């Protein structure tokens, strides 16, 4: 009888131990590792060609880059927890530990580097304009003078053109890039402006094939980096993964896959730490 009591007590202790292990197994540390092998990654959910949530899953260049990096860190695609990282929330999400890293058209700037660290850059984009495919009057930035230029509400893209290039455009703001595209297609506006990578992503969608073209004006430099929590050793590990992605051809393949239909004239893969001003 005494033996049975001891055995029952031991079993109870073992059960409690296993339960505690199971409860704590999925807790992630700053380096993205966990007993449950899960990693949280921030991306955009609404940018075709870069980061988009679709009925089939998640797609885009940033998604492909993040998936490659996660694999090099020891995580399969089924072990990734994708989280929407809106522009205004990115620093807070990293500081709070909601995600281990963010790949979401995240331009490296001195102001942001005060709050988070960046691996990369992994893509050099430029501010550009999207035009109708049959547009012939707009061949250079100066040709935008007097034209109706669309940008998204709250964006600084159109203001950049006025401040840096002294262009006098008729600015029209819509709530979304999709609304700007509709206006461009109908002729209500003459051009849409934001990063060329974002524009290429929209233009590459099947329903817009052959309807738009990029100006290829390269009006500003946008160095996309992968954001990590300040002081995290993930930065060095991600940089190593990005170098591998370029050297084995996966980076070029991802560019062609996501931007090819828009005839996107991308810059060569940037060197790690080479941030163009």
C-alpha positions as a printed Julia matrix, in Angstrom:
277×3 Matrix{Float64}:
  0.0    0.0     0.0
  2.77   2.39    0.91
  4.5    1.64   -2.4
  1.36   2.52   -4.36
  1.08   5.87   -2.53
  4.65   6.79   -3.38
  4.15   5.78   -6.99
  0.98   7.85   -7.28
  2.7   10.86   -5.76
  5.63  10.51   -8.13
  3.28  10.31  -11.09
  1.54  13.49   -9.97
  4.86  15.33   -9.7
  5.87  14.09  -13.15
  2.56  15.23  -14.65
  2.92  18.68  -13.14
  6.48  18.92  -14.44
  5.41  18.0   -17.96
  2.56  20.52  -17.85
  4.89  23.29  -16.74
  7.29  22.43  -19.53
  4.5   22.48  -22.1
  3.22  25.85  -20.9
  6.66  27.45  -21.11
  7.86  25.68  -24.24
  6.7   28.29  -26.75
  8.14  31.32  -24.98
 10.44  33.14  -27.4
 13.61  34.96  -26.4
 15.14  38.03  -28.06
 17.02  35.82  -30.49
 13.9   34.23  -31.88
 14.68  30.77  -30.49
 12.19  28.8   -28.45
 11.48  25.35  -27.14
  8.4   25.24  -29.36
 10.38  26.38  -32.42
  8.29  29.4   -33.34
  9.4   32.82  -34.52
  7.28  35.97  -34.89
  8.12  38.14  -37.9
  6.6   41.5   -38.83
  5.6   42.24  -42.43
  3.13  44.43  -44.29
 -0.18  42.75  -45.07
 -1.33  45.15  -47.8
  1.58  45.7   -50.2
  1.41  43.48  -53.3
  4.82  42.3   -54.42
  6.36  43.0   -51.0
  4.18  41.86  -48.14
  0.6   40.79  -48.71
 -1.85  38.56  -46.9
 -3.76  36.5   -49.45
 -6.29  33.66  -49.26
 -3.41  31.31  -50.11
 -1.09  32.68  -47.42
  1.58  35.39  -47.39
  3.46  36.57  -50.48
  5.96  39.16  -51.64
  9.66  40.0   -51.74
  9.82  40.91  -48.04
  8.08  37.62  -47.22
 10.6   35.67  -49.31
 13.53  37.47  -47.66
 12.1   36.92  -44.17
 11.38  33.24  -44.9
 14.94  32.71  -46.13
 16.4   34.43  -43.06
 14.16  32.41  -40.73
 15.34  29.19  -42.38
 18.97  30.18  -41.79
 18.04  30.83  -38.15
 16.63  27.3   -37.89
 12.93  27.8   -38.6
 10.82  26.26  -41.31
  8.08  28.22  -43.06
  5.47  26.42  -40.95
  7.17  27.69  -37.79
  6.76  31.37  -38.68
  4.07  33.48  -37.04
  3.44  36.43  -39.38
  2.34  39.65  -37.71
  1.12  42.81  -39.42
  3.6   45.64  -38.89
  2.1   48.95  -39.9
  4.61  51.75  -40.42
  3.67  53.64  -37.27
  3.88  50.51  -35.08
  7.21  49.01  -36.09
  9.54  50.46  -33.45
  7.06  49.73  -30.67
  6.58  46.13  -31.8
 10.33  45.52  -31.69
 10.86  47.27  -28.37
  7.96  45.35  -26.81
  9.17  42.01  -28.15
  6.03  41.32  -30.19
  8.25  40.17  -33.05
 11.85  39.02  -33.38
 12.45  40.98  -36.56
 10.6   43.11  -39.11
 10.94  43.06  -42.9
  8.35  45.57  -44.1
  9.7   48.18  -46.56
 11.53  49.48  -43.47
 13.84  52.27  -44.63
 16.97  52.75  -42.53
 17.12  56.31  -41.16
 19.21  57.95  -38.41
 16.03  58.68  -36.43
 14.95  55.05  -36.46
 18.44  53.81  -35.64
 18.16  55.59  -32.31
 15.33  53.25  -31.36
 16.09  49.94  -33.13
 18.96  48.19  -34.91
 18.96  47.29  -38.59
 20.44  44.36  -40.47
 21.1   44.95  -44.15
 20.21  46.83  -46.23
 18.76  44.1   -48.45
 17.17  46.34  -51.11
 17.91  49.83  -52.41
 14.65  51.37  -53.6
 13.96  54.88  -54.89
 11.04  57.22  -54.89
  9.48  57.08  -58.32
  6.21  57.57  -60.19
  3.82  55.11  -61.78
  2.34  56.19  -65.13
 -0.17  54.86  -67.59
  1.49  52.61  -70.14
  0.56  54.96  -72.98
  1.86  58.11  -71.21
  4.32  59.98  -73.45
  4.4   63.52  -72.0
  6.07  62.62  -68.68
  9.66  61.6   -69.4
 11.51  63.26  -66.48
 10.66  64.65  -63.02
 10.34  68.2   -64.42
  7.47  67.0   -66.61
  5.4   66.48  -63.45
  4.99  70.25  -63.09
  1.32  71.11  -63.44
  0.29  67.44  -63.42
 -2.12  65.76  -61.0
  0.03  63.67  -58.69
 -1.54  61.12  -56.35
 -0.22  59.94  -53.01
 -1.72  58.21  -50.0
 -3.1   60.31  -47.16
 -0.4   60.79  -44.5
  2.43  59.9   -46.88
  5.4   62.22  -47.28
  6.17  61.11  -50.84
  4.47  63.98  -52.65
  5.82  66.54  -50.18
  9.32  65.16  -50.81
  9.01  66.05  -54.47
  8.08  69.61  -53.63
 10.76  70.01  -50.97
 13.67  68.27  -52.74
 12.91  68.91  -56.41
 10.83  72.06  -56.13
  8.12  70.56  -58.33
  4.8   72.35  -58.58
  2.27  69.57  -58.88
 -1.45  69.4   -58.22
 -1.45  67.02  -55.26
 -4.36  64.61  -54.89
 -4.52  62.34  -51.83
 -6.5   59.12  -51.61
 -6.77  56.79  -48.61
 -5.08  53.83  -50.36
 -2.7   53.09  -53.22
 -5.45  51.02  -54.82
 -7.62  54.14  -55.0
 -4.73  56.04  -56.61
 -4.37  53.25  -59.17
 -8.05  53.48  -60.05
 -7.67  57.23  -60.54
 -4.57  56.71  -62.67
 -6.32  54.12  -64.8
 -9.37  56.34  -65.36
 -7.29  59.43  -66.17
 -8.42  61.36  -63.08
 -4.75  61.67  -62.08
 -1.54  61.69  -64.12
  0.9   59.88  -61.85
  1.19  58.0   -58.56
  4.28  58.45  -56.4
  5.93  56.34  -53.67
  8.87  53.88  -53.53
  9.54  52.2   -56.88
  9.46  48.75  -55.26
  5.94  49.38  -53.95
  4.82  50.75  -57.31
  6.32  47.73  -59.09
  4.47  45.4   -56.75
  1.14  46.94  -57.66
  1.9   47.13  -61.37
  2.92  43.46  -61.37
 -0.54  42.28  -60.33
 -2.3   40.22  -62.99
 -5.25  42.61  -63.33
 -2.89  45.51  -64.12
 -0.6   43.71  -66.57
  0.41  46.05  -69.4
 -1.58  49.01  -68.04
  1.13  50.88  -66.13
  4.84  51.62  -66.28
  7.46  52.99  -63.92
  9.06  56.34  -64.65
 12.43  55.03  -63.38
 13.3   58.54  -62.16
 15.13  57.43  -58.94
 14.34  60.65  -57.07
 15.41  59.5   -53.56
 17.24  56.57  -51.95
 15.3   54.18  -49.7
 17.52  51.6   -47.99
 15.32  48.71  -46.81
 16.66  47.02  -43.7
 15.48  44.31  -41.33
 14.64  45.82  -37.96
 15.58  44.09  -34.71
 15.44  45.07  -31.06
 18.23  47.42  -29.99
 21.28  45.43  -28.92
 20.01  42.07  -30.23
 22.66  39.69  -31.57
 20.14  38.77  -34.26
 21.54  41.62  -36.35
 24.78  39.79  -37.08
 22.99  36.49  -37.74
 20.55  38.11  -40.16
 23.38  39.89  -41.98
 25.07  36.54  -42.52
 21.81  35.1   -43.85
 21.33  38.04  -46.24
 24.84  37.61  -47.62
 24.08  33.94  -48.22
 20.8   34.8   -49.97
 22.66  37.0   -52.43
 25.54  34.6   -53.05
 23.37  31.53  -53.73
 21.09  33.35  -56.2
 17.96  33.32  -54.04
 17.87  37.13  -53.8
 17.86  37.63  -57.57
 15.24  34.92  -57.99
 12.98  36.64  -55.44
 13.33  39.99  -57.23
 12.38  38.44  -60.57
  9.48  36.49  -59.09
  7.88  39.45  -57.33
  8.74  42.45  -59.53
  9.5   40.99  -62.96
  6.08  41.6   -64.57
  6.43  45.36  -63.91
  9.8   45.63  -65.69
 11.33  46.82  -62.41
 14.89  47.99  -62.99
 16.2   47.1   -59.55
 19.56  48.08  -58.15
 22.09  45.29  -57.52
 21.91  43.73  -54.08
 23.44  46.26  -51.66
 26.44  45.38  -49.51
 25.73  44.91  -45.83
 26.11  48.21  -44.0
 26.25  50.29  -47.19
 23.41  52.78  -46.62
 23.08  55.25  -49.5
 22.16  58.79  -48.49
